């Protein structure tokens, strides 16, 4: 569960060693001071008439309070869920009622994404790997790891490119839209190689308090990122479209080479469960709303009482945005719920703007284990990172976004290599080119939009030359 980083880092390796504690302020990272120039930035962004934003903020507080009633009443059941088979039977699309719920809630549980036997086999492979190489594989915390610095095990690579995972990710991507010229291909999913969690019963170290990934101050500071939230900054947050990808693919999500930041644009974050675990078992918590919390978070620092300070209320350069009871009580105190009980092979996806957290303690008798796997469409940023990740994969070194422990280098047999990947895995890892249909069109059968076509051509160009099989 990683925080996002960006395009200034393209080509740069985050040349540090460490673990998750370098990412989150509440795990020990030190918040950098906010420069006074943020006062000027805030004053430039805020509408000239302060009453516009104040009124909009009051409306969003009221909306959150109203929504909190249903969230409190329904608890985890407020999160929509669907059997994987229902996506297949609906031709790879989410049924309309589920799609409408995800657009509001931002989050979805997919039941049986991976069959239970396969999910259990993935877990056993990983446990065997850790047992065999306990002296070299590191994790957080160092003395009793709950999150392991493993990225390229055969099990992780197989799960990321499992046809069912791709089907679910692409079904979710269809909730998003862009102009036909936007250089993005939502019909292919690239592999972002992230960590895994095996959180032991009783563990209280791997608690993550409320936060939003995908950068922090960048949502205010980067002019392109700001365009994604234009309606919010105008005080018309009700008109904000959380599923418009048009400006997101060019947004600068990591202006400060954030340690632990994610260089890919993850349209949804996600994990696949390797446990049978429920609320209280150290699992994910979310605010099951996507538009209102982001409107609240972005507008509040621009209100009169805060406008003379550089403070962005929990957002610091190079870190994720912390969402706290002090700064965001209507979200954290009233609207957070745990995800419902999940079984081996169930998956959870959550929107890139979603406020989320990890329960403070695993109170259950089982480990709470997941493979972190986001949905990452084809766009320049993602193709560029995939190339750098591919180089590390071939060497067996740690992927570029993560602490350079290279502790997988000598776990032969457990680690995937180009020769162990199947065709789907090779495509997702950037080892083979994306198919380019012969003609351009406007979403007729077999055709691509101009932007989609450009994204694929650009992808193949960036990743050329492809390694020989
Ligand atoms: Fe996160």
Short mmCIF file of C-alpha atoms and ligand atoms in Angstrom, two decimals:
data_model
loop_
_atom_site.label_atom_id
_atom_site.label_comp_id
_atom_site.label_asym_id
_atom_site.label_seq_id
_atom_site.Cartn_x
_atom_site.Cartn_y
_atom_site.Cartn_z
CA UNK A 1 0.00 0.00 0.00
CA UNK A 2 2.07 2.62 -1.36
CA UNK A 3 1.96 6.29 -1.82
CA UNK A 4 2.21 7.80 -5.20
CA UNK A 5 5.09 9.40 -6.93
CA UNK A 6 5.47 10.96 -10.43
CA UNK A 7 7.00 12.02 -13.55
CA UNK A 8 9.89 14.16 -12.38
CA UNK A 9 11.24 10.89 -11.07
CA UNK A 10 11.16 9.35 -14.51
CA UNK A 11 14.56 7.81 -15.00
CA UNK A 12 15.54 8.36 -11.40
CA UNK A 13 15.87 5.51 -8.98
CA UNK A 14 14.73 6.25 -5.46
CA UNK A 15 18.22 5.42 -4.26
CA UNK A 16 17.51 4.79 -0.65
CA UNK A 17 17.24 1.79 1.54
CA UNK A 18 14.48 1.39 4.03
CA UNK A 19 10.98 0.14 4.37
CA UNK A 20 7.43 1.36 4.76
CA UNK A 21 8.35 3.60 7.67
CA UNK A 22 10.11 5.94 5.25
CA UNK A 23 6.76 6.68 3.62
CA UNK A 24 4.24 7.37 6.35
CA UNK A 25 4.56 10.11 8.91
CA UNK A 26 2.73 8.00 11.49
CA UNK A 27 5.25 5.17 10.95
CA UNK A 28 8.16 7.46 11.73
CA UNK A 29 8.74 9.56 8.61
CA UNK A 30 9.45 13.19 9.39
CA UNK A 31 7.10 15.73 7.80
CA UNK A 32 9.01 18.35 5.82
CA UNK A 33 8.22 21.97 6.61
CA UNK A 34 5.87 23.74 4.25
CA UNK A 35 7.48 26.65 2.47
CA UNK A 36 5.78 30.07 2.87
CA UNK A 37 5.31 30.13 -0.92
CA UNK A 38 2.31 27.86 -0.36
CA UNK A 39 0.50 30.89 1.10
CA UNK A 40 0.77 32.61 -2.27
CA UNK A 41 -0.26 29.45 -4.09
CA UNK A 42 -3.34 29.04 -1.93
CA UNK A 43 -4.35 32.65 -2.46
CA UNK A 44 -3.99 32.21 -6.22
CA UNK A 45 -6.17 29.10 -6.26
CA UNK A 46 -8.94 30.28 -3.94
CA UNK A 47 -11.89 32.09 -5.57
CA UNK A 48 -11.65 35.87 -5.18
CA UNK A 49 -14.93 35.89 -3.28
CA UNK A 50 -14.22 33.84 -0.11
CA UNK A 51 -17.92 33.28 0.52
CA UNK A 52 -18.12 31.00 -2.55
CA UNK A 53 -15.75 28.41 -1.12
CA UNK A 54 -17.09 28.82 2.40
CA UNK A 55 -20.62 28.03 1.19
CA UNK A 56 -19.35 25.09 -0.86
CA UNK A 57 -17.46 23.76 2.15
CA UNK A 58 -20.55 24.02 4.34
CA UNK A 59 -22.52 22.08 1.74
CA UNK A 60 -19.93 19.32 1.62
CA UNK A 61 -19.83 19.04 5.42
CA UNK A 62 -23.60 18.68 5.38
CA UNK A 63 -23.38 16.06 2.62
CA UNK A 64 -20.80 14.07 4.59
CA UNK A 65 -22.97 14.20 7.69
CA UNK A 66 -25.95 12.92 5.73
CA UNK A 67 -23.93 10.13 4.16
CA UNK A 68 -22.44 9.17 7.50
CA UNK A 69 -25.88 8.07 8.71
CA UNK A 70 -26.07 5.31 6.09
CA UNK A 71 -22.40 4.42 6.52
CA UNK A 72 -22.82 4.03 10.28
CA UNK A 73 -26.01 2.06 9.85
CA UNK A 74 -24.80 -0.36 7.19
CA UNK A 75 -21.12 -0.59 8.17
CA UNK A 76 -19.02 -2.78 5.83
CA UNK A 77 -22.18 -3.73 3.90
CA UNK A 78 -22.23 -0.26 2.41
CA UNK A 79 -19.30 -1.33 0.20
CA UNK A 80 -20.58 -2.79 -3.08
CA UNK A 81 -19.54 -6.28 -4.03
CA UNK A 82 -19.95 -8.60 -6.98
CA UNK A 83 -19.10 -12.23 -7.75
CA UNK A 84 -16.35 -12.34 -10.38
CA UNK A 85 -18.52 -14.63 -12.48
CA UNK A 86 -21.16 -11.89 -12.78
CA UNK A 87 -18.61 -9.67 -14.54
CA UNK A 88 -17.87 -12.47 -16.99
CA UNK A 89 -21.57 -13.10 -17.60
CA UNK A 90 -22.06 -9.39 -18.26
CA UNK A 91 -19.48 -9.46 -21.06
CA UNK A 92 -16.66 -8.08 -18.94
CA UNK A 93 -18.61 -5.07 -17.70
CA UNK A 94 -19.96 -4.19 -14.31
CA UNK A 95 -23.77 -4.38 -14.24
CA UNK A 96 -25.35 -0.92 -14.19
CA UNK A 97 -26.45 -1.06 -10.56
CA UNK A 98 -22.96 -2.04 -9.36
CA UNK A 99 -21.33 0.53 -11.66
CA UNK A 100 -23.52 3.26 -10.15
CA UNK A 101 -22.57 2.20 -6.64
CA UNK A 102 -18.84 2.15 -7.44
CA UNK A 103 -19.09 5.62 -8.96
CA UNK A 104 -20.46 6.87 -5.68
CA UNK A 105 -18.45 4.71 -3.27
CA UNK A 106 -15.16 4.44 -5.18
CA UNK A 107 -14.61 0.94 -3.84
CA UNK A 108 -15.60 -2.59 -4.89
CA UNK A 109 -15.15 -6.09 -3.50
CA UNK A 110 -14.87 -8.75 -6.20
CA UNK A 111 -15.69 -12.19 -4.84
CA UNK A 112 -13.76 -15.17 -6.13
CA UNK A 113 -11.49 -13.22 -8.44
CA UNK A 114 -8.93 -16.01 -8.02
CA UNK A 115 -10.16 -19.47 -7.09
CA UNK A 116 -9.42 -20.49 -3.52
CA UNK A 117 -7.06 -23.34 -4.40
CA UNK A 118 -4.91 -21.11 -6.57
CA UNK A 119 -4.86 -18.32 -3.98
CA UNK A 120 -3.77 -20.77 -1.29
CA UNK A 121 -1.05 -22.10 -3.58
CA UNK A 122 0.22 -18.53 -4.15
CA UNK A 123 0.43 -18.02 -0.42
CA UNK A 124 2.25 -21.29 0.18
CA UNK A 125 4.82 -20.46 -2.49
CA UNK A 126 5.47 -17.13 -0.80
CA UNK A 127 5.73 -18.67 2.67
CA UNK A 128 8.14 -21.29 1.34
CA UNK A 129 10.21 -18.54 -0.24
CA UNK A 130 10.40 -16.58 3.01
CA UNK A 131 11.29 -19.72 4.96
CA UNK A 132 14.05 -20.61 2.56
CA UNK A 133 15.57 -17.12 2.52
CA UNK A 134 14.74 -15.64 5.89
CA UNK A 135 18.27 -14.29 6.27
CA UNK A 136 18.15 -12.22 3.10
CA UNK A 137 14.53 -11.11 2.64
CA UNK A 138 13.78 -7.99 4.67
CA UNK A 139 10.52 -6.36 5.66
CA UNK A 140 8.74 -3.99 7.99
CA UNK A 141 9.21 -3.95 10.90
CA UNK A 142 12.71 -5.40 10.67
CA UNK A 143 12.48 -7.69 13.70
CA UNK A 144 9.08 -9.19 12.87
CA UNK A 145 8.08 -8.28 9.33
CA UNK A 146 4.43 -7.88 8.44
CA UNK A 147 5.11 -6.45 4.97
CA UNK A 148 7.83 -8.14 2.93
CA UNK A 149 10.20 -6.72 0.36
CA UNK A 150 9.07 -9.20 -2.23
CA UNK A 151 7.94 -8.02 -5.66
CA UNK A 152 8.89 -10.55 -8.33
CA UNK A 153 7.96 -13.92 -6.87
CA UNK A 154 6.34 -16.29 -9.33
CA UNK A 155 3.14 -16.14 -7.26
CA UNK A 156 2.92 -12.33 -7.39
CA UNK A 157 3.68 -12.21 -11.11
CA UNK A 158 1.08 -14.89 -11.83
CA UNK A 159 -1.61 -13.11 -9.81
CA UNK A 160 -0.96 -9.70 -11.40
CA UNK A 161 -1.44 -11.08 -14.90
CA UNK A 162 -4.10 -13.63 -14.08
CA UNK A 163 -6.76 -13.33 -16.80
CA UNK A 164 -9.42 -12.84 -14.11
CA UNK A 165 -7.51 -9.97 -12.55
CA UNK A 166 -7.21 -8.33 -15.96
CA UNK A 167 -10.93 -8.82 -16.63
CA UNK A 168 -11.90 -7.18 -13.32
CA UNK A 169 -9.43 -4.31 -13.72
CA UNK A 170 -10.64 -3.55 -17.24
CA UNK A 171 -14.29 -3.71 -16.11
CA UNK A 172 -13.48 -1.08 -13.49
CA UNK A 173 -11.53 1.01 -16.00
CA UNK A 174 -14.68 1.28 -18.11
CA UNK A 175 -16.19 3.49 -15.42
CA UNK A 176 -13.63 6.12 -16.45
CA UNK A 177 -13.80 8.28 -19.54
CA UNK A 178 -11.58 10.67 -21.44
CA UNK A 179 -11.63 12.70 -24.60
CA UNK A 180 -10.91 10.65 -27.70
CA UNK A 181 -7.55 12.45 -27.99
CA UNK A 182 -6.40 11.64 -24.45
CA UNK A 183 -3.34 9.43 -24.66
CA UNK A 184 -4.55 6.58 -22.51
CA UNK A 185 -5.51 2.98 -23.19
CA UNK A 186 -7.98 1.75 -20.61
CA UNK A 187 -8.24 -1.63 -22.32
CA UNK A 188 -4.84 -2.91 -21.25
CA UNK A 189 -3.49 -3.30 -17.75
CA UNK A 190 0.21 -2.93 -16.99
CA UNK A 191 1.86 -4.64 -14.02
CA UNK A 192 2.94 -2.46 -11.13
CA UNK A 193 5.09 -4.70 -8.95
CA UNK A 194 4.28 -3.85 -5.35
CA UNK A 195 4.85 -5.61 -2.04
CA UNK A 196 2.76 -8.07 -0.08
CA UNK A 197 1.48 -8.18 3.47
CA UNK A 198 1.34 -11.13 5.84
CA UNK A 199 0.06 -9.46 8.98
CA UNK A 200 0.31 -11.75 11.95
CA UNK A 201 -2.37 -12.14 14.65
CA UNK A 202 -1.91 -9.46 17.29
CA UNK A 203 0.24 -7.23 15.13
CA UNK A 204 -0.14 -3.53 15.88
CA UNK A 205 2.92 -2.27 13.97
CA UNK A 206 1.49 -2.29 10.47
CA UNK A 207 -1.25 0.21 11.21
CA UNK A 208 -1.71 2.92 8.64
CA UNK A 209 -3.81 5.88 9.65
CA UNK A 210 -6.08 7.67 7.18
CA UNK A 211 -4.42 8.92 4.03
CA UNK A 212 -4.81 9.52 0.32
CA UNK A 213 -2.15 8.36 -2.15
CA UNK A 214 -1.42 9.76 -5.58
CA UNK A 215 0.72 12.64 -4.36
CA UNK A 216 -0.18 15.21 -1.73
CA UNK A 217 0.58 18.91 -2.22
CA UNK A 218 0.67 18.21 -5.96
CA UNK A 219 -3.14 18.24 -6.06
CA UNK A 220 -2.92 21.97 -5.31
CA UNK A 221 0.50 22.77 -6.72
CA UNK A 222 0.65 21.12 -10.14
CA UNK A 223 -1.45 23.09 -12.65
CA UNK A 224 -2.43 19.97 -14.60
CA UNK A 225 -3.34 18.00 -11.49
CA UNK A 226 -5.41 21.01 -10.39
CA UNK A 227 -7.40 20.77 -13.62
CA UNK A 228 -8.75 17.39 -12.44
CA UNK A 229 -10.37 19.26 -9.55
CA UNK A 230 -11.29 22.52 -11.27
CA UNK A 231 -14.94 22.36 -10.25
CA UNK A 232 -13.98 21.76 -6.63
CA UNK A 233 -11.63 24.75 -6.58
CA UNK A 234 -14.44 26.85 -8.08
CA UNK A 235 -16.71 25.82 -5.23
CA UNK A 236 -18.93 23.76 -7.53
CA UNK A 237 -17.83 20.41 -6.12
CA UNK A 238 -21.20 18.80 -6.89
CA UNK A 239 -20.23 18.99 -10.59
CA UNK A 240 -16.83 17.36 -10.06
CA UNK A 241 -16.36 14.17 -12.09
CA UNK A 242 -14.17 11.70 -10.19
CA UNK A 243 -13.97 9.40 -13.22
CA UNK A 244 -12.60 11.77 -15.86
CA UNK A 245 -9.11 10.57 -16.77
CA UNK A 246 -8.41 13.38 -19.25
CA UNK A 247 -5.98 15.43 -17.17
CA UNK A 248 -4.88 12.74 -14.76
CA UNK A 249 -2.59 11.05 -17.25
CA UNK A 250 -0.53 14.25 -17.54
CA UNK A 251 -0.78 15.34 -13.92
CA UNK A 252 2.46 15.62 -11.97
CA UNK A 253 1.80 13.43 -8.95
CA UNK A 254 5.29 13.50 -7.46
CA UNK A 255 7.09 16.80 -7.65
CA UNK A 256 9.42 15.92 -4.78
CA UNK A 257 10.70 12.43 -5.61
CA UNK A 258 8.78 11.08 -2.66
CA UNK A 259 10.46 8.14 -0.94
CA UNK A 260 8.08 5.25 -1.36
CA UNK A 261 6.02 7.14 -3.91
CA UNK A 262 4.35 5.25 -6.73
CA UNK A 263 5.60 6.39 -10.13
CA UNK A 264 2.72 4.78 -11.97
CA UNK A 265 -0.73 6.23 -12.33
CA UNK A 266 -2.91 3.72 -10.50
CA UNK A 267 -6.48 4.25 -11.61
CA UNK A 268 -7.58 1.95 -8.79
CA UNK A 269 -5.44 0.65 -5.99
CA UNK A 270 -6.16 -2.92 -5.05
CA UNK A 271 -5.27 -6.14 -3.36
CA UNK A 272 -6.04 -9.82 -3.65
CA UNK A 273 -6.68 -11.57 -0.37
CA UNK A 274 -4.57 -14.54 0.73
CA UNK A 275 -6.58 -15.00 3.94
CA UNK A 276 -10.08 -15.49 5.22
CA UNK A 277 -10.30 -12.34 7.27
CA UNK A 278 -12.90 -9.79 8.36
CA UNK A 279 -13.26 -6.46 10.12
CA UNK A 280 -11.02 -6.39 13.17
CA UNK A 281 -8.49 -8.63 11.45
CA UNK A 282 -6.11 -5.81 10.62
CA UNK A 283 -7.74 -5.17 7.27
CA UNK A 284 -8.36 -2.18 5.00
CA UNK A 285 -10.62 0.68 6.00
CA UNK A 286 -12.04 3.18 3.54
CA UNK A 287 -14.24 6.20 3.47
CA UNK A 288 -16.83 4.75 1.07
CA UNK A 289 -17.34 7.99 -0.83
CA UNK A 290 -15.13 9.41 -3.53
CA UNK A 291 -16.30 12.92 -4.44
CA UNK A 292 -17.25 14.49 -1.13
CA UNK A 293 -14.07 13.67 0.84
CA UNK A 294 -11.79 14.99 -1.90
CA UNK A 295 -13.85 18.19 -2.12
CA UNK A 296 -13.55 18.60 1.65
CA UNK A 297 -9.79 17.90 1.68
CA UNK A 298 -9.01 20.28 -1.18
CA UNK A 299 -11.25 23.17 -0.16
CA UNK A 300 -10.65 23.34 3.57
CA UNK A 301 -7.06 24.73 3.49
CA UNK A 302 -8.31 27.49 1.18
CA UNK A 303 -10.93 28.81 3.59
CA UNK A 304 -10.44 32.14 5.33
CA UNK A 305 -9.04 30.87 8.64
CA UNK A 306 -6.33 28.87 6.83
CA UNK A 307 -5.63 31.14 3.89
CA UNK A 308 -2.92 33.16 5.63
CA UNK A 309 -0.92 30.02 6.52
CA UNK A 310 1.19 27.75 4.33
CA UNK A 311 -0.42 24.72 5.97
CA UNK A 312 -2.23 22.23 3.74
CA UNK A 313 -3.75 20.35 6.67
CA UNK A 314 -1.81 17.11 6.58
CA UNK A 315 -0.30 17.26 3.09
CA UNK A 316 3.48 17.65 2.88
CA UNK A 317 5.90 17.61 -0.03
CA UNK A 318 7.20 14.11 -0.63
CA UNK A 319 4.58 12.37 1.54
CA UNK A 320 1.04 11.19 1.11
CA UNK A 321 -1.83 13.31 2.38
CA UNK A 322 -2.58 12.42 5.99
CA UNK A 323 -6.27 12.57 6.81
CA UNK A 324 -6.62 13.07 10.54
CA UNK A 325 -9.27 13.48 13.24
CA UNK A 326 -7.86 16.94 13.95
CA UNK A 327 -8.07 18.24 10.39
CA UNK A 328 -10.77 16.08 8.84
CA UNK A 329 -13.11 14.92 11.64
CA UNK A 330 -16.20 14.59 9.44
CA UNK A 331 -14.33 12.01 7.33
CA UNK A 332 -12.25 10.12 9.89
CA UNK A 333 -14.60 10.11 12.85
CA UNK A 334 -17.86 9.54 11.04
CA UNK A 335 -17.32 7.92 7.65
CA UNK A 336 -14.62 5.23 7.84
CA UNK A 337 -15.58 1.56 7.56
CA UNK A 338 -13.64 -1.67 7.34
CA UNK A 339 -14.02 -3.75 4.21
CA UNK A 340 -16.27 -6.77 4.71
CA UNK A 341 -15.04 -10.28 5.42
CA UNK A 342 -12.99 -11.57 2.50
CA UNK A 343 -11.93 -15.09 1.58
CA UNK A 344 -8.87 -16.41 -0.23
CA UNK A 345 -8.92 -15.01 -3.77
CA UNK A 346 -11.39 -12.17 -3.16
CA UNK A 347 -10.15 -8.76 -4.27
CA UNK A 348 -10.75 -5.17 -3.22
CA UNK A 349 -10.27 -2.20 -5.52
CA UNK A 350 -10.39 1.43 -4.41
CA UNK A 351 -10.32 4.69 -6.35
CA UNK A 352 -7.06 6.66 -6.61
CA UNK A 353 -8.65 9.55 -4.63
CA UNK A 354 -10.05 7.31 -1.88
CA UNK A 355 -9.34 8.02 1.78
CA UNK A 356 -8.13 4.74 3.26
CA UNK A 357 -6.32 3.27 6.26
CA UNK A 358 -5.32 -0.05 7.75
CA UNK A 359 -6.88 -1.18 11.02
CA UNK A 360 -4.64 -0.53 14.03
CA UNK A 361 -4.38 -4.16 15.11
CA UNK A 362 -5.02 -7.64 13.83
CA UNK A 363 -7.36 -8.78 16.58
CA UNK A 364 -8.10 -12.12 14.90
CA UNK A 365 -6.39 -15.48 15.24
CA UNK A 366 -5.42 -15.58 11.55
CA UNK A 367 -2.87 -13.73 9.52
CA UNK A 368 -4.26 -10.95 7.34
CA UNK A 369 -2.48 -11.34 4.04
CA UNK A 370 -2.77 -9.60 0.70
CA UNK A 371 -0.95 -9.10 -2.57
CA UNK A 372 -1.06 -5.39 -3.45
CA UNK A 373 -2.00 -5.11 -7.11
CA UNK A 374 -3.39 -1.92 -8.66
CA UNK A 375 -5.08 -1.32 -11.98
CA UNK A 376 -2.64 0.67 -14.15
CA UNK A 377 -3.70 1.67 -17.67
CA UNK A 378 -1.38 2.40 -20.56
CA UNK A 379 -0.19 6.01 -20.62
CA UNK A 380 3.19 7.66 -21.02
CA UNK A 381 3.99 7.75 -17.32
CA UNK A 382 3.14 4.09 -16.88
CA UNK A 383 5.00 2.94 -19.97
CA UNK A 384 8.10 4.84 -18.84
CA UNK A 385 8.02 3.33 -15.39
CA UNK A 386 7.34 -0.13 -16.82
CA UNK A 387 10.57 0.12 -18.81
CA UNK A 388 12.57 0.91 -15.69
CA UNK A 389 10.77 -1.81 -13.75
CA UNK A 390 11.48 -4.29 -16.58
CA UNK A 391 15.21 -3.54 -16.35
CA UNK A 392 15.17 -4.32 -12.64
CA UNK A 393 13.04 -7.43 -13.16
CA UNK A 394 15.52 -8.83 -15.66
CA UNK A 395 18.36 -8.28 -13.16
CA UNK A 396 16.32 -9.57 -10.24
CA UNK A 397 16.79 -6.29 -8.39
CA UNK A 398 14.22 -4.31 -6.43
CA UNK A 399 11.81 -2.28 -8.61
CA UNK A 400 12.76 1.41 -9.00
CA UNK A 401 10.11 2.86 -6.66
CA UNK A 402 11.19 0.82 -3.66
CA UNK A 403 14.08 0.70 -1.19
CA UNK A 404 17.01 -0.76 -3.13
CA UNK A 405 17.50 -3.82 -0.96
CA UNK A 406 17.84 -6.15 -3.96
CA UNK A 407 17.02 -8.92 -1.55
CA UNK A 408 15.28 -10.99 -4.21
CA UNK A 409 18.42 -11.30 -6.31
CA UNK A 410 19.38 -14.69 -4.97
CA UNK A 411 16.02 -16.36 -4.46
CA UNK A 412 16.26 -18.43 -7.62
CA UNK A 413 13.44 -20.86 -8.08
CA UNK A 414 10.94 -18.60 -6.32
CA UNK A 415 11.56 -15.47 -8.37
CA UNK A 416 9.98 -15.11 -11.79
CA UNK A 417 12.31 -14.40 -14.71
CA UNK A 418 11.51 -13.55 -18.34
CA UNK A 419 11.78 -17.23 -19.26
CA UNK A 420 9.21 -18.32 -16.63
CA UNK A 421 6.51 -15.84 -17.73
CA UNK A 422 3.59 -16.77 -19.93
CA UNK A 423 2.31 -14.57 -22.77
CA UNK A 424 -0.06 -12.51 -20.57
CA UNK A 425 2.63 -11.92 -17.98
CA UNK A 426 5.15 -10.86 -20.62
CA UNK A 427 2.70 -8.32 -22.04
CA UNK A 428 1.93 -6.85 -18.61
CA UNK A 429 5.61 -6.65 -17.70
CA UNK A 430 6.54 -4.90 -20.95
CA UNK A 431 8.50 -7.77 -22.43
CA UNK A 432 6.36 -7.92 -25.59
CA UNK A 433 4.68 -5.10 -27.56
CA UNK A 434 1.01 -4.20 -27.36
CA UNK A 435 -1.04 -5.10 -30.45
CA UNK A 436 -1.84 -2.17 -32.75
CA UNK A 437 -4.97 -2.71 -34.89
CA UNK A 438 -4.48 -1.63 -38.48
CA UNK A 439 -6.90 1.28 -38.53
CA UNK A 440 -8.02 4.18 -36.39
CA UNK A 441 -11.64 4.72 -35.45
CA UNK A 442 -14.03 5.84 -32.80
CA UNK A 443 -14.62 2.84 -30.64
CA UNK A 444 -16.18 0.63 -33.22
CA UNK A 445 -15.49 -3.06 -32.92
CA UNK A 446 -11.75 -3.66 -33.11
CA UNK A 447 -10.84 -0.01 -33.41
CA UNK A 448 -9.10 2.39 -31.09
CA UNK A 449 -9.65 6.04 -30.32
CA UNK A 450 -6.87 8.29 -31.66
CA UNK A 451 -5.56 8.80 -28.11
CA UNK A 452 -5.70 5.12 -27.30
CA UNK A 453 -3.81 4.29 -30.46
CA UNK A 454 -1.17 6.90 -29.66
CA UNK A 455 -0.81 5.49 -26.14
CA UNK A 456 -0.13 2.03 -27.53
CA UNK A 457 2.29 3.23 -30.19
CA UNK A 458 4.08 5.35 -27.61
CA UNK A 459 4.21 2.38 -25.23
CA UNK A 460 5.85 0.17 -27.84
CA UNK A 461 8.29 2.93 -28.73
CA UNK A 462 9.27 3.58 -25.11
CA UNK A 463 9.80 -0.11 -24.40
CA UNK A 464 11.74 -0.81 -27.60
CA UNK A 465 13.88 -2.70 -28.14
CA UNK A 466 11.97 -5.58 -26.61
CA UNK A 467 14.20 -8.31 -25.19
CA UNK A 468 14.59 -11.27 -27.49
CA UNK A 469 12.54 -14.23 -26.26
FE1 LIG B 1 -2.31 3.85 0.78
#
